[in-house]
Amino acid sequence: MASRAIKAADQLRAQWYWKSSFDPSSTNEKEEWTKYSDIESAIIEEAFNGNNKTKLIELDNYSINLNDSIQISQSDPNNQQQIKRVLISRHENQGLREERFFLPPVLSKTFNTDWSRDAYTFLSQWKKHKKLSDTEIVKQAADGIIIEGKKLGHECESQYIARQLIAVENKGQQEIYKCCIQLYTMECFLYKLINKAIGEDDTSKANTLGPFCYILFRSWLKADTKHSPELYRGANIDQNMLESYKEATGRERYWNGFTSTTRNRQKAQNFGNTLFIINATNNGGLDISPFSNYDEDEVLLPPATVFKIKKLKKTPTQTYIYLKLRNYIDDALLLYGRALGSRRHHDADLDTHLRLLNLNADARTTFYGVNGGARGGGGDGDDGV
């Protein structure tokens, strides 16, 4: 069965809503409808199109009765709300999602002190001393997301994510990458949890979230679409954070976590008091917009993407911060090489070689795959996916 998470982004899709305004005593109350999360909506739609005649669905906090078009609270069965199904296109999602595109990214340490430490943890710690195939990595990613989802009360959503991953575990690298990217674009707990964990250096989640992060990072390495010369990200930045950027002008810094940017300047500057203008000539990030249900022109930067702060420009209404990304291949080789070197080389020696791009033949083979191509199952080498 093909993964239902992978679909043409421009097709009409079903979005489910529940009626959030309900006052039995009111005769002229304005109707308000609230969206289910993308994954909750997908779970409902799956049942809607299925053969289950009872049409009863369990979500994490509610039961859904499709025959009667109602949502029933699991904590209070008398609390029932209407639901409805609406067909929409991606172009109907006009704005950028605030939590995804506008939260102020924390300015992290310089390259020479601790660059890539947090990203390195998530990309490598879970995989130390293991030889894993593509299938095994995908299985670990699915299992880890279920564990974290249960902790957050998102068991049904995490089970859905896991099913999508398992559906492509034997379909080759490109299908695995597409599935992971599609899941990351969805509005649910996953992308928020990943970036919170990496940003806070929460090593307790390295084994559970590390496999998914690793696949997502590898999809960036293998992508052909890294050619967006200028990217944008809006933010609300306080004076202290603004001073941090000002003091670091001319120096290299990085943001933890996967960072969502957009090619659409107008959308990015519609929110917040600061606009990051990112020169990505040497490092275009990963264009994930073809896999998204949202018309956001999203380009994803991998964890610990290094940039130089070129200048700040203030106007009465907004501050513009100009950044220039480092050459992505330098950073990718360094980051991936550190993961490889955790057991094969002394870290300090390897880092020195990687900074000079003097990878030995064994490291180059593992990084790029056999003869510079993608390795199929990761069977006789160190790295699947």
mmCIF file of C-alpha atoms in Angstrom:
data_model
loop_
_atom_site.group_PDB
_atom_site.id
_atom_site.type_symbol
_atom_site.label_atom_id
_atom_site.label_comp_id
_atom_site.label_asym_id
_atom_site.label_seq_id
_atom_site.Cartn_x
_atom_site.Cartn_y
_atom_site.Cartn_z
ATOM 1 C CA MET A 1 0.000 0.000 0.000
ATOM 2 C CA ALA A 2 1.450 3.339 -1.005
ATOM 3 C CA SER A 3 1.904 5.912 1.722
ATOM 4 C CA ARG A 4 -1.137 8.178 1.963
ATOM 5 C CA ALA A 5 1.152 10.931 3.175
ATOM 6 C CA ILE A 6 2.630 11.222 -0.309
ATOM 7 C CA LYS A 7 0.267 12.953 -2.695
ATOM 8 C CA ALA A 8 0.225 15.702 -5.260
ATOM 9 C CA ALA A 9 0.358 18.964 -3.375
ATOM 10 C CA ASP A 10 -1.834 20.796 -5.891
ATOM 11 C CA GLN A 11 -4.763 18.389 -5.692
ATOM 12 C CA LEU A 12 -7.877 19.285 -3.757
ATOM 13 C CA ARG A 13 -7.746 17.745 -0.319
ATOM 14 C CA ALA A 14 -10.260 17.267 2.443
ATOM 15 C CA GLN A 15 -9.919 19.409 5.558
ATOM 16 C CA TRP A 16 -12.099 18.512 8.532
ATOM 17 C CA TYR A 17 -13.425 21.066 11.022
ATOM 18 C CA TRP A 18 -15.291 21.000 14.305
ATOM 19 C CA LYS A 19 -17.785 23.630 15.387
ATOM 20 C CA SER A 20 -16.065 25.549 18.168
ATOM 21 C CA SER A 21 -18.894 28.006 18.802
ATOM 22 C CA PHE A 22 -21.821 26.403 20.547
ATOM 23 C CA ASP A 23 -24.257 28.071 22.900
ATOM 24 C CA PRO A 24 -27.655 26.320 23.025
ATOM 25 C CA SER A 25 -29.274 29.441 24.498
ATOM 26 C CA SER A 26 -28.115 31.707 21.670
ATOM 27 C CA THR A 27 -30.245 32.182 18.574
ATOM 28 C CA ASN A 28 -27.935 34.490 16.635
ATOM 29 C CA GLU A 29 -24.497 33.189 17.532
ATOM 30 C CA LYS A 30 -21.970 33.468 14.728
ATOM 31 C CA GLU A 31 -20.685 30.069 13.677
ATOM 32 C CA GLU A 32 -17.000 29.419 14.251
ATOM 33 C CA TRP A 33 -15.227 26.359 12.954
ATOM 34 C CA THR A 34 -11.790 25.118 14.034
ATOM 35 C CA LYS A 35 -9.497 22.991 11.902
ATOM 36 C CA TYR A 36 -8.358 19.600 13.035
ATOM 37 C CA SER A 37 -4.608 19.149 12.780
ATOM 38 C CA ASP A 38 -3.436 17.896 9.401
ATOM 39 C CA ILE A 39 -2.928 14.403 10.766
ATOM 40 C CA GLU A 40 -6.225 14.293 12.657
ATOM 41 C CA SER A 41 -7.913 15.416 9.454
ATOM 42 C CA ALA A 42 -6.101 12.692 7.502
ATOM 43 C CA ILE A 43 -7.205 10.052 10.034
ATOM 44 C CA ILE A 44 -10.832 11.163 9.732
ATOM 45 C CA GLU A 45 -10.626 11.251 5.940
ATOM 46 C CA GLU A 46 -9.130 7.760 5.879
ATOM 47 C CA ALA A 47 -12.144 6.460 7.808
ATOM 48 C CA PHE A 48 -14.545 8.513 5.683
ATOM 49 C CA ASN A 49 -13.249 6.785 2.553
ATOM 50 C CA GLY A 50 -12.974 3.360 4.195
ATOM 51 C CA ASN A 51 -15.299 0.387 4.403
ATOM 52 C CA ASN A 52 -16.032 0.596 8.131
ATOM 53 C CA LYS A 53 -19.818 0.973 8.208
ATOM 54 C CA THR A 54 -19.878 2.179 11.817
ATOM 55 C CA LYS A 55 -17.706 5.163 10.842
ATOM 56 C CA LEU A 56 -16.432 5.546 14.407
ATOM 57 C CA ILE A 57 -12.937 6.977 14.865
ATOM 58 C CA GLU A 58 -10.794 7.417 17.944
ATOM 59 C CA LEU A 59 -8.608 10.508 18.108
ATOM 60 C CA ASP A 60 -6.453 11.405 21.081
ATOM 61 C CA ASN A 61 -9.066 13.478 22.917
ATOM 62 C CA TYR A 62 -12.236 12.834 20.968
ATOM 63 C CA SER A 63 -14.281 10.172 19.267
ATOM 64 C CA ILE A 64 -15.700 10.950 15.838
ATOM 65 C CA ASN A 65 -19.055 9.622 14.681
ATOM 66 C CA LEU A 66 -19.079 10.165 10.936
ATOM 67 C CA ASN A 67 -22.597 8.828 10.463
ATOM 68 C CA ASP A 68 -23.968 11.585 12.706
ATOM 69 C CA SER A 69 -21.206 14.122 11.873
ATOM 70 C CA ILE A 70 -20.364 14.762 15.509
ATOM 71 C CA GLN A 71 -17.290 14.951 17.704
ATOM 72 C CA ILE A 72 -17.643 13.454 21.191
ATOM 73 C CA SER A 73 -15.335 14.403 24.041
ATOM 74 C CA GLN A 74 -13.722 11.358 25.629
ATOM 75 C CA SER A 75 -13.727 13.040 29.038
ATOM 76 C CA ASP A 76 -17.375 14.150 28.801
ATOM 77 C CA PRO A 77 -19.619 12.173 26.400
ATOM 78 C CA ASN A 78 -22.272 14.872 26.706
ATOM 79 C CA ASN A 79 -19.885 17.376 25.150
ATOM 80 C CA GLN A 80 -20.616 16.949 21.462
ATOM 81 C CA GLN A 81 -19.850 19.218 18.523
ATOM 82 C CA GLN A 82 -20.731 19.209 14.854
ATOM 83 C CA ILE A 83 -18.020 18.401 12.326
ATOM 84 C CA LYS A 84 -17.796 19.138 8.623
ATOM 85 C CA ARG A 85 -15.669 18.252 5.604
ATOM 86 C CA VAL A 86 -14.419 20.915 3.180
ATOM 87 C CA LEU A 87 -12.423 20.393 0.000
ATOM 88 C CA ILE A 88 -9.624 22.946 -0.280
ATOM 89 C CA SER A 89 -6.523 23.530 -2.382
ATOM 90 C CA ARG A 90 -3.109 24.470 -1.079
ATOM 91 C CA HIS A 91 -3.609 27.984 -2.456
ATOM 92 C CA GLU A 92 -6.379 28.583 0.073
ATOM 93 C CA ASN A 93 -3.746 28.517 2.823
ATOM 94 C CA GLN A 94 -2.486 31.986 1.937
ATOM 95 C CA GLY A 95 -0.434 33.042 4.952
ATOM 96 C CA LEU A 96 2.592 31.540 6.647
ATOM 97 C CA ARG A 97 2.118 29.509 9.812
ATOM 98 C CA GLU A 98 3.235 31.629 12.748
ATOM 99 C CA GLU A 99 4.823 28.910 14.872
ATOM 100 C CA ARG A 100 6.665 27.486 11.877
ATOM 101 C CA PHE A 101 7.947 30.660 10.228
ATOM 102 C CA PHE A 102 7.944 33.491 12.766
ATOM 103 C CA LEU A 103 9.218 32.325 16.146
ATOM 104 C CA PRO A 104 12.517 34.165 16.722
ATOM 105 C CA PRO A 105 15.421 31.763 16.120
ATOM 106 C CA VAL A 106 17.987 31.734 18.901
ATOM 107 C CA LEU A 107 21.400 32.953 17.810
ATOM 108 C CA SER A 108 23.850 30.211 18.746
ATOM 109 C CA LYS A 109 27.574 30.086 19.321
ATOM 110 C CA THR A 110 30.321 30.607 16.810
ATOM 111 C CA PHE A 111 31.636 27.897 14.550
ATOM 112 C CA ASN A 112 34.917 27.823 16.434
ATOM 113 C CA THR A 113 33.326 27.046 19.793
ATOM 114 C CA ASP A 114 30.457 24.615 19.498
ATOM 115 C CA TRP A 115 29.153 24.552 15.951
ATOM 116 C CA SER A 116 26.972 21.549 15.072
ATOM 117 C CA ARG A 117 27.140 19.997 18.541
ATOM 118 C CA ASP A 118 23.373 19.828 18.979
ATOM 119 C CA ALA A 119 22.681 18.682 15.432
ATOM 120 C CA TYR A 120 25.535 16.177 15.667
ATOM 121 C CA THR A 121 23.931 14.645 18.749
ATOM 122 C CA PHE A 122 20.638 13.990 17.016
ATOM 123 C CA LEU A 123 22.167 12.809 13.764
ATOM 124 C CA SER A 124 24.669 10.410 15.240
ATOM 125 C CA GLN A 125 24.213 9.497 18.912
ATOM 126 C CA TRP A 126 21.425 6.993 18.294
ATOM 127 C CA LYS A 127 23.430 5.321 15.530
ATOM 128 C CA LYS A 128 26.789 4.796 17.218
ATOM 129 C CA HIS A 129 28.321 1.366 16.690
ATOM 130 C CA LYS A 130 25.412 0.217 14.513
ATOM 131 C CA LYS A 131 25.140 -0.837 10.897
ATOM 132 C CA LEU A 132 21.580 -0.124 9.856
ATOM 133 C CA SER A 133 19.737 -0.681 6.593
ATOM 134 C CA ASP A 134 17.183 1.743 5.207
ATOM 135 C CA THR A 135 14.378 -0.437 6.555
ATOM 136 C CA GLU A 136 15.888 -0.536 10.044
ATOM 137 C CA ILE A 137 16.378 3.229 10.171
ATOM 138 C CA VAL A 138 12.791 3.861 9.064
ATOM 139 C CA LYS A 139 11.520 1.356 11.635
ATOM 140 C CA GLN A 140 13.488 3.108 14.387
ATOM 141 C CA ALA A 141 12.123 6.467 13.239
ATOM 142 C CA ALA A 142 8.553 5.145 13.412
ATOM 143 C CA ASP A 143 9.044 3.550 16.834
ATOM 144 C CA GLY A 144 10.687 6.678 18.239
ATOM 145 C CA ILE A 145 7.881 8.966 17.105
ATOM 146 C CA ILE A 146 5.303 6.653 18.705
ATOM 147 C CA ILE A 147 7.198 6.831 22.006
ATOM 148 C CA GLU A 148 7.380 10.628 21.950
ATOM 149 C CA GLY A 149 3.808 11.001 20.731
ATOM 150 C CA LYS A 150 2.475 8.964 23.651
ATOM 151 C CA LYS A 151 4.309 11.209 26.112
ATOM 152 C CA LEU A 152 2.602 14.268 24.651
ATOM 153 C CA GLY A 153 -0.864 12.745 24.460
ATOM 154 C CA HIS A 154 -0.671 12.425 20.664
ATOM 155 C CA GLU A 155 -0.767 8.648 20.437
ATOM 156 C CA CYS A 156 -3.222 8.474 17.531
ATOM 157 C CA GLU A 157 -1.295 11.073 15.534
ATOM 158 C CA SER A 158 2.030 9.352 16.188
ATOM 159 C CA GLN A 159 0.578 5.983 15.150
ATOM 160 C CA TYR A 160 -0.565 7.556 11.886
ATOM 161 C CA ILE A 161 2.912 8.995 11.249
ATOM 162 C CA ALA A 162 4.456 5.602 11.960
ATOM 163 C CA ARG A 163 2.106 3.884 9.503
ATOM 164 C CA GLN A 164 3.136 6.272 6.737
ATOM 165 C CA LEU A 165 6.809 5.584 7.401
ATOM 166 C CA ILE A 166 6.402 1.812 7.522
ATOM 167 C CA ALA A 167 4.456 1.938 4.246
ATOM 168 C CA VAL A 168 7.581 3.166 2.414
ATOM 169 C CA GLU A 169 10.313 1.343 4.333
ATOM 170 C CA ASN A 170 11.051 -0.993 1.399
ATOM 171 C CA LYS A 171 10.311 1.422 -1.453
ATOM 172 C CA GLY A 172 13.761 2.949 -1.868
ATOM 173 C CA GLN A 173 15.441 6.098 -0.678
ATOM 174 C CA GLN A 174 13.532 8.635 -2.753
ATOM 175 C CA GLU A 175 10.144 7.429 -1.508
ATOM 176 C CA ILE A 176 11.429 7.431 2.072
ATOM 177 C CA TYR A 177 12.700 11.004 1.671
ATOM 178 C CA LYS A 178 9.408 12.157 0.152
ATOM 179 C CA CYS A 179 7.425 10.600 2.967
ATOM 180 C CA CYS A 180 9.577 12.186 5.692
ATOM 181 C CA ILE A 181 9.447 15.603 4.059
ATOM 182 C CA GLN A 182 5.672 15.369 3.615
ATOM 183 C CA LEU A 183 5.221 14.414 7.275
ATOM 184 C CA TYR A 184 7.495 17.247 8.390
ATOM 185 C CA THR A 185 5.439 19.798 6.441
ATOM 186 C CA MET A 186 2.189 18.748 8.108
ATOM 187 C CA GLU A 187 0.717 20.884 10.865
ATOM 188 C CA CYS A 188 1.026 18.606 13.889
ATOM 189 C CA PHE A 189 3.229 18.056 16.920
ATOM 190 C CA LEU A 190 6.161 16.532 15.005
ATOM 191 C CA TYR A 191 8.095 19.509 13.622
ATOM 192 C CA LYS A 192 7.553 21.491 16.828
ATOM 193 C CA LEU A 193 8.858 18.662 18.992
ATOM 194 C CA ILE A 194 11.912 18.058 16.800
ATOM 195 C CA ASN A 195 13.054 21.672 16.836
ATOM 196 C CA LYS A 196 12.326 22.099 20.538
ATOM 197 C CA ALA A 197 14.420 19.031 21.327
ATOM 198 C CA ILE A 198 17.355 20.078 19.137
ATOM 199 C CA GLY A 199 17.159 23.697 20.285
ATOM 200 C CA GLU A 200 17.223 22.681 23.946
ATOM 201 C CA ASP A 201 19.866 19.993 23.330
ATOM 202 C CA ASP A 202 17.529 17.433 24.895
ATOM 203 C CA THR A 203 19.703 14.347 24.509
ATOM 204 C CA SER A 204 17.010 12.192 26.121
ATOM 205 C CA LYS A 205 15.217 12.355 22.766
ATOM 206 C CA ALA A 206 18.227 11.609 20.576
ATOM 207 C CA ASN A 207 17.394 7.912 20.273
ATOM 208 C CA THR A 208 13.706 8.504 19.572
ATOM 209 C CA LEU A 209 13.850 11.522 17.238
ATOM 210 C CA GLY A 210 17.377 11.016 15.890
ATOM 211 C CA PRO A 211 16.408 8.495 13.177
ATOM 212 C CA PHE A 212 13.747 10.765 11.658
ATOM 213 C CA CYS A 213 16.067 13.791 11.841
ATOM 214 C CA TYR A 214 18.790 11.749 10.178
ATOM 215 C CA ILE A 215 16.522 10.825 7.245
ATOM 216 C CA LEU A 216 15.351 14.418 6.884
ATOM 217 C CA PHE A 217 18.950 15.651 6.885
ATOM 218 C CA ARG A 218 19.945 13.045 4.315
ATOM 219 C CA SER A 219 17.054 14.113 2.077
ATOM 220 C CA TRP A 220 18.611 17.588 2.080
ATOM 221 C CA LEU A 221 22.033 16.175 1.182
ATOM 222 C CA LYS A 222 20.645 14.178 -1.720
ATOM 223 C CA ALA A 223 18.282 16.832 -3.073
ATOM 224 C CA ASP A 224 18.752 18.496 -6.450
ATOM 225 C CA THR A 225 16.740 21.607 -5.514
ATOM 226 C CA LYS A 226 19.188 23.722 -3.532
ATOM 227 C CA HIS A 227 19.113 26.811 -5.729
ATOM 228 C CA SER A 228 17.078 29.587 -4.116
ATOM 229 C CA PRO A 229 19.366 32.632 -4.188
ATOM 230 C CA GLU A 230 17.440 34.635 -1.568
ATOM 231 C CA LEU A 231 15.302 33.412 1.325
ATOM 232 C CA TYR A 232 13.286 35.181 4.009
ATOM 233 C CA ARG A 233 12.114 34.630 7.555
ATOM 234 C CA GLY A 234 10.136 37.026 9.738
ATOM 235 C CA ALA A 235 10.323 37.270 13.520
ATOM 236 C CA ASN A 236 9.386 39.346 16.528
ATOM 237 C CA ILE A 237 12.738 40.128 18.132
ATOM 238 C CA ASP A 238 13.222 41.968 21.401
ATOM 239 C CA GLN A 239 15.939 44.560 21.984
ATOM 240 C CA ASN A 240 18.315 42.148 23.738
ATOM 241 C CA MET A 241 18.232 39.668 20.877
ATOM 242 C CA LEU A 242 18.606 42.482 18.368
ATOM 243 C CA GLU A 243 21.750 43.616 20.188
ATOM 244 C CA SER A 244 23.116 40.073 19.948
ATOM 245 C CA TYR A 245 22.794 40.174 16.175
ATOM 246 C CA LYS A 246 24.255 43.672 16.031
ATOM 247 C CA GLU A 247 27.282 42.696 18.118
ATOM 248 C CA ALA A 248 27.866 39.649 15.919
ATOM 249 C CA THR A 249 27.900 41.615 12.644
ATOM 250 C CA GLY A 250 30.701 40.293 10.443
ATOM 251 C CA ARG A 251 30.901 37.016 12.367
ATOM 252 C CA GLU A 252 29.604 33.517 11.771
ATOM 253 C CA ARG A 253 26.700 32.162 13.773
ATOM 254 C CA TYR A 254 24.066 29.457 13.331
ATOM 255 C CA TRP A 255 20.522 28.528 14.297
ATOM 256 C CA ASN A 256 19.749 25.226 15.976
ATOM 257 C CA GLY A 257 17.128 22.936 14.554
ATOM 258 C CA PHE A 258 15.594 22.748 11.103
ATOM 259 C CA THR A 259 14.737 26.307 10.077
ATOM 260 C CA SER A 260 11.769 27.114 7.841
ATOM 261 C CA THR A 261 12.307 29.966 5.391
ATOM 262 C CA THR A 262 10.335 31.124 2.369
ATOM 263 C CA ARG A 263 11.067 32.429 -1.102
ATOM 264 C CA ASN A 264 8.141 34.830 -0.727
ATOM 265 C CA ARG A 265 9.361 38.097 0.793
ATOM 266 C CA GLN A 266 5.903 39.650 1.003
ATOM 267 C CA LYS A 267 4.526 36.813 3.103
ATOM 268 C CA ALA A 268 7.557 36.779 5.393
ATOM 269 C CA GLN A 269 7.447 40.486 6.179
ATOM 270 C CA ASN A 270 3.732 40.525 6.950
ATOM 271 C CA PHE A 271 4.455 39.427 10.496
ATOM 272 C CA GLY A 272 6.851 40.625 13.167
ATOM 273 C CA ASN A 273 9.246 43.512 13.579
ATOM 274 C CA THR A 274 12.239 41.868 11.893
ATOM 275 C CA LEU A 275 12.893 40.368 8.488
ATOM 276 C CA PHE A 276 15.868 38.094 7.867
ATOM 277 C CA ILE A 277 17.095 38.439 4.289
ATOM 278 C CA ILE A 278 19.215 35.382 3.596
ATOM 279 C CA ASN A 279 21.709 35.177 0.749
ATOM 280 C CA ALA A 280 21.580 31.484 -0.091
ATOM 281 C CA THR A 281 23.626 31.523 -3.293
ATOM 282 C CA ASN A 282 26.046 28.941 -1.891
ATOM 283 C CA ASN A 283 23.460 26.979 0.068
ATOM 284 C CA GLY A 284 19.870 27.058 -1.104
ATOM 285 C CA GLY A 285 18.387 24.770 1.491
ATOM 286 C CA LEU A 286 15.841 22.097 0.627
ATOM 287 C CA ASP A 287 12.804 23.164 -1.388
ATOM 288 C CA ILE A 288 9.992 21.266 0.321
ATOM 289 C CA SER A 289 7.137 23.286 -1.154
ATOM 290 C CA PRO A 290 6.189 20.567 -3.702
ATOM 291 C CA PHE A 291 5.429 18.208 -0.808
ATOM 292 C CA SER A 292 3.439 20.647 1.312
ATOM 293 C CA ASN A 293 -0.297 21.251 1.573
ATOM 294 C CA TYR A 294 0.495 24.901 2.318
ATOM 295 C CA ASP A 295 1.228 27.606 -0.232
ATOM 296 C CA GLU A 296 4.263 28.879 1.669
ATOM 297 C CA ASP A 297 7.138 28.496 -0.839
ATOM 298 C CA GLU A 298 8.972 26.800 2.005
ATOM 299 C CA VAL A 299 12.709 26.146 1.852
ATOM 300 C CA LEU A 300 14.130 24.183 4.775
ATOM 301 C CA LEU A 301 17.579 24.845 6.209
ATOM 302 C CA PRO A 302 19.166 21.898 8.036
ATOM 303 C CA PRO A 303 20.310 22.055 11.664
ATOM 304 C CA ALA A 304 23.310 24.243 12.407
ATOM 305 C CA THR A 305 23.424 25.931 9.006
ATOM 306 C CA VAL A 306 26.229 28.451 9.399
ATOM 307 C CA PHE A 307 25.785 32.025 8.208
ATOM 308 C CA LYS A 308 27.649 35.311 8.402
ATOM 309 C CA ILE A 309 25.759 38.333 9.697
ATOM 310 C CA LYS A 310 26.458 40.929 7.014
ATOM 311 C CA LYS A 311 24.568 43.991 8.281
ATOM 312 C CA LEU A 312 21.497 45.332 10.052
ATOM 313 C CA LYS A 313 19.240 48.013 8.628
ATOM 314 C CA LYS A 314 16.555 49.733 10.704
ATOM 315 C CA THR A 315 13.467 51.571 9.529
ATOM 316 C CA PRO A 316 10.728 53.110 11.693
ATOM 317 C CA THR A 317 8.622 49.966 11.360
ATOM 318 C CA GLN A 318 11.011 47.077 10.784
ATOM 319 C CA THR A 319 14.578 45.846 11.149
ATOM 320 C CA TYR A 320 16.262 44.021 8.283
ATOM 321 C CA ILE A 321 19.027 41.548 9.123
ATOM 322 C CA TYR A 322 21.136 40.442 6.169
ATOM 323 C CA LEU A 323 22.728 36.987 6.364
ATOM 324 C CA LYS A 324 24.895 34.991 3.987
ATOM 325 C CA LEU A 325 24.981 31.208 4.248
ATOM 326 C CA ARG A 326 28.229 29.303 4.110
ATOM 327 C CA ASN A 327 28.838 26.846 1.320
ATOM 328 C CA TYR A 328 26.564 23.930 2.157
ATOM 329 C CA ILE A 329 28.980 21.205 1.060
ATOM 330 C CA ASP A 330 31.611 22.377 3.544
ATOM 331 C CA ASP A 331 29.117 22.219 6.392
ATOM 332 C CA ALA A 332 27.504 18.983 5.276
ATOM 333 C CA LEU A 333 30.824 17.192 5.000
ATOM 334 C CA LEU A 334 31.864 18.439 8.406
ATOM 335 C CA LEU A 335 28.620 17.555 10.147
ATOM 336 C CA TYR A 336 28.232 14.158 8.526
ATOM 337 C CA GLY A 337 31.918 13.427 8.932
ATOM 338 C CA ARG A 338 31.701 14.018 12.654
ATOM 339 C CA ALA A 339 28.980 11.404 12.874
ATOM 340 C CA LEU A 340 31.107 9.011 10.826
ATOM 341 C CA GLY A 341 34.229 9.798 12.812
ATOM 342 C CA SER A 342 32.672 9.089 16.185
ATOM 343 C CA ARG A 343 34.035 5.556 15.976
ATOM 344 C CA ARG A 344 36.531 5.491 13.107
ATOM 345 C CA HIS A 345 38.744 8.461 13.754
ATOM 346 C CA HIS A 346 39.836 10.708 16.529
ATOM 347 C CA ASP A 347 37.297 13.556 16.436
ATOM 348 C CA ALA A 348 39.835 16.339 16.514
ATOM 349 C CA ASP A 349 41.882 14.858 13.678
ATOM 350 C CA LEU A 350 38.814 14.154 11.576
ATOM 351 C CA ASP A 351 37.401 17.625 12.081
ATOM 352 C CA THR A 352 40.652 19.138 10.890
ATOM 353 C CA HIS A 353 40.605 16.984 7.750
ATOM 354 C CA LEU A 354 36.965 17.703 7.065
ATOM 355 C CA ARG A 355 37.389 21.429 7.421
ATOM 356 C CA LEU A 356 39.934 21.195 4.651
ATOM 357 C CA LEU A 357 37.605 18.847 2.738
ATOM 358 C CA ASN A 358 40.333 16.193 2.807
ATOM 359 C CA LEU A 359 38.060 13.223 3.461
ATOM 360 C CA ASN A 360 39.716 9.859 3.045
ATOM 361 C CA ALA A 361 38.298 7.437 0.465
ATOM 362 C CA ASP A 362 36.343 5.440 3.023
ATOM 363 C CA ALA A 363 34.653 8.549 4.411
ATOM 364 C CA ARG A 364 33.813 9.842 0.943
ATOM 365 C CA THR A 365 32.233 6.508 0.012
ATOM 366 C CA THR A 366 30.106 6.497 3.147
ATOM 367 C CA PHE A 367 29.085 10.133 2.734
ATOM 368 C CA TYR A 368 28.138 10.047 -0.925
ATOM 369 C CA GLY A 369 27.302 6.371 -1.377
ATOM 370 C CA VAL A 370 29.080 3.959 -3.725
ATOM 371 C CA ASN A 371 30.690 5.768 -6.687
ATOM 372 C CA GLY A 372 29.143 9.049 -5.609
ATOM 373 C CA GLY A 373 25.565 7.771 -5.854
ATOM 374 C CA ALA A 374 22.946 6.927 -3.284
ATOM 375 C CA ARG A 375 23.423 3.635 -1.484
ATOM 376 C CA GLY A 376 20.374 1.444 -1.813
ATOM 377 C CA GLY A 377 19.926 -0.449 1.419
ATOM 378 C CA GLY A 378 22.971 0.570 3.406
ATOM 379 C CA GLY A 379 23.746 -3.103 3.777
ATOM 380 C CA ASP A 380 27.509 -3.378 3.543
ATOM 381 C CA GLY A 381 28.324 0.187 4.543
ATOM 382 C CA ASP A 382 27.679 2.290 7.595
ATOM 383 C CA ASP A 383 24.687 4.235 6.463
ATOM 384 C CA GLY A 384 21.300 3.383 5.123
ATOM 385 C CA VAL A 385 18.979 6.063 3.821
#
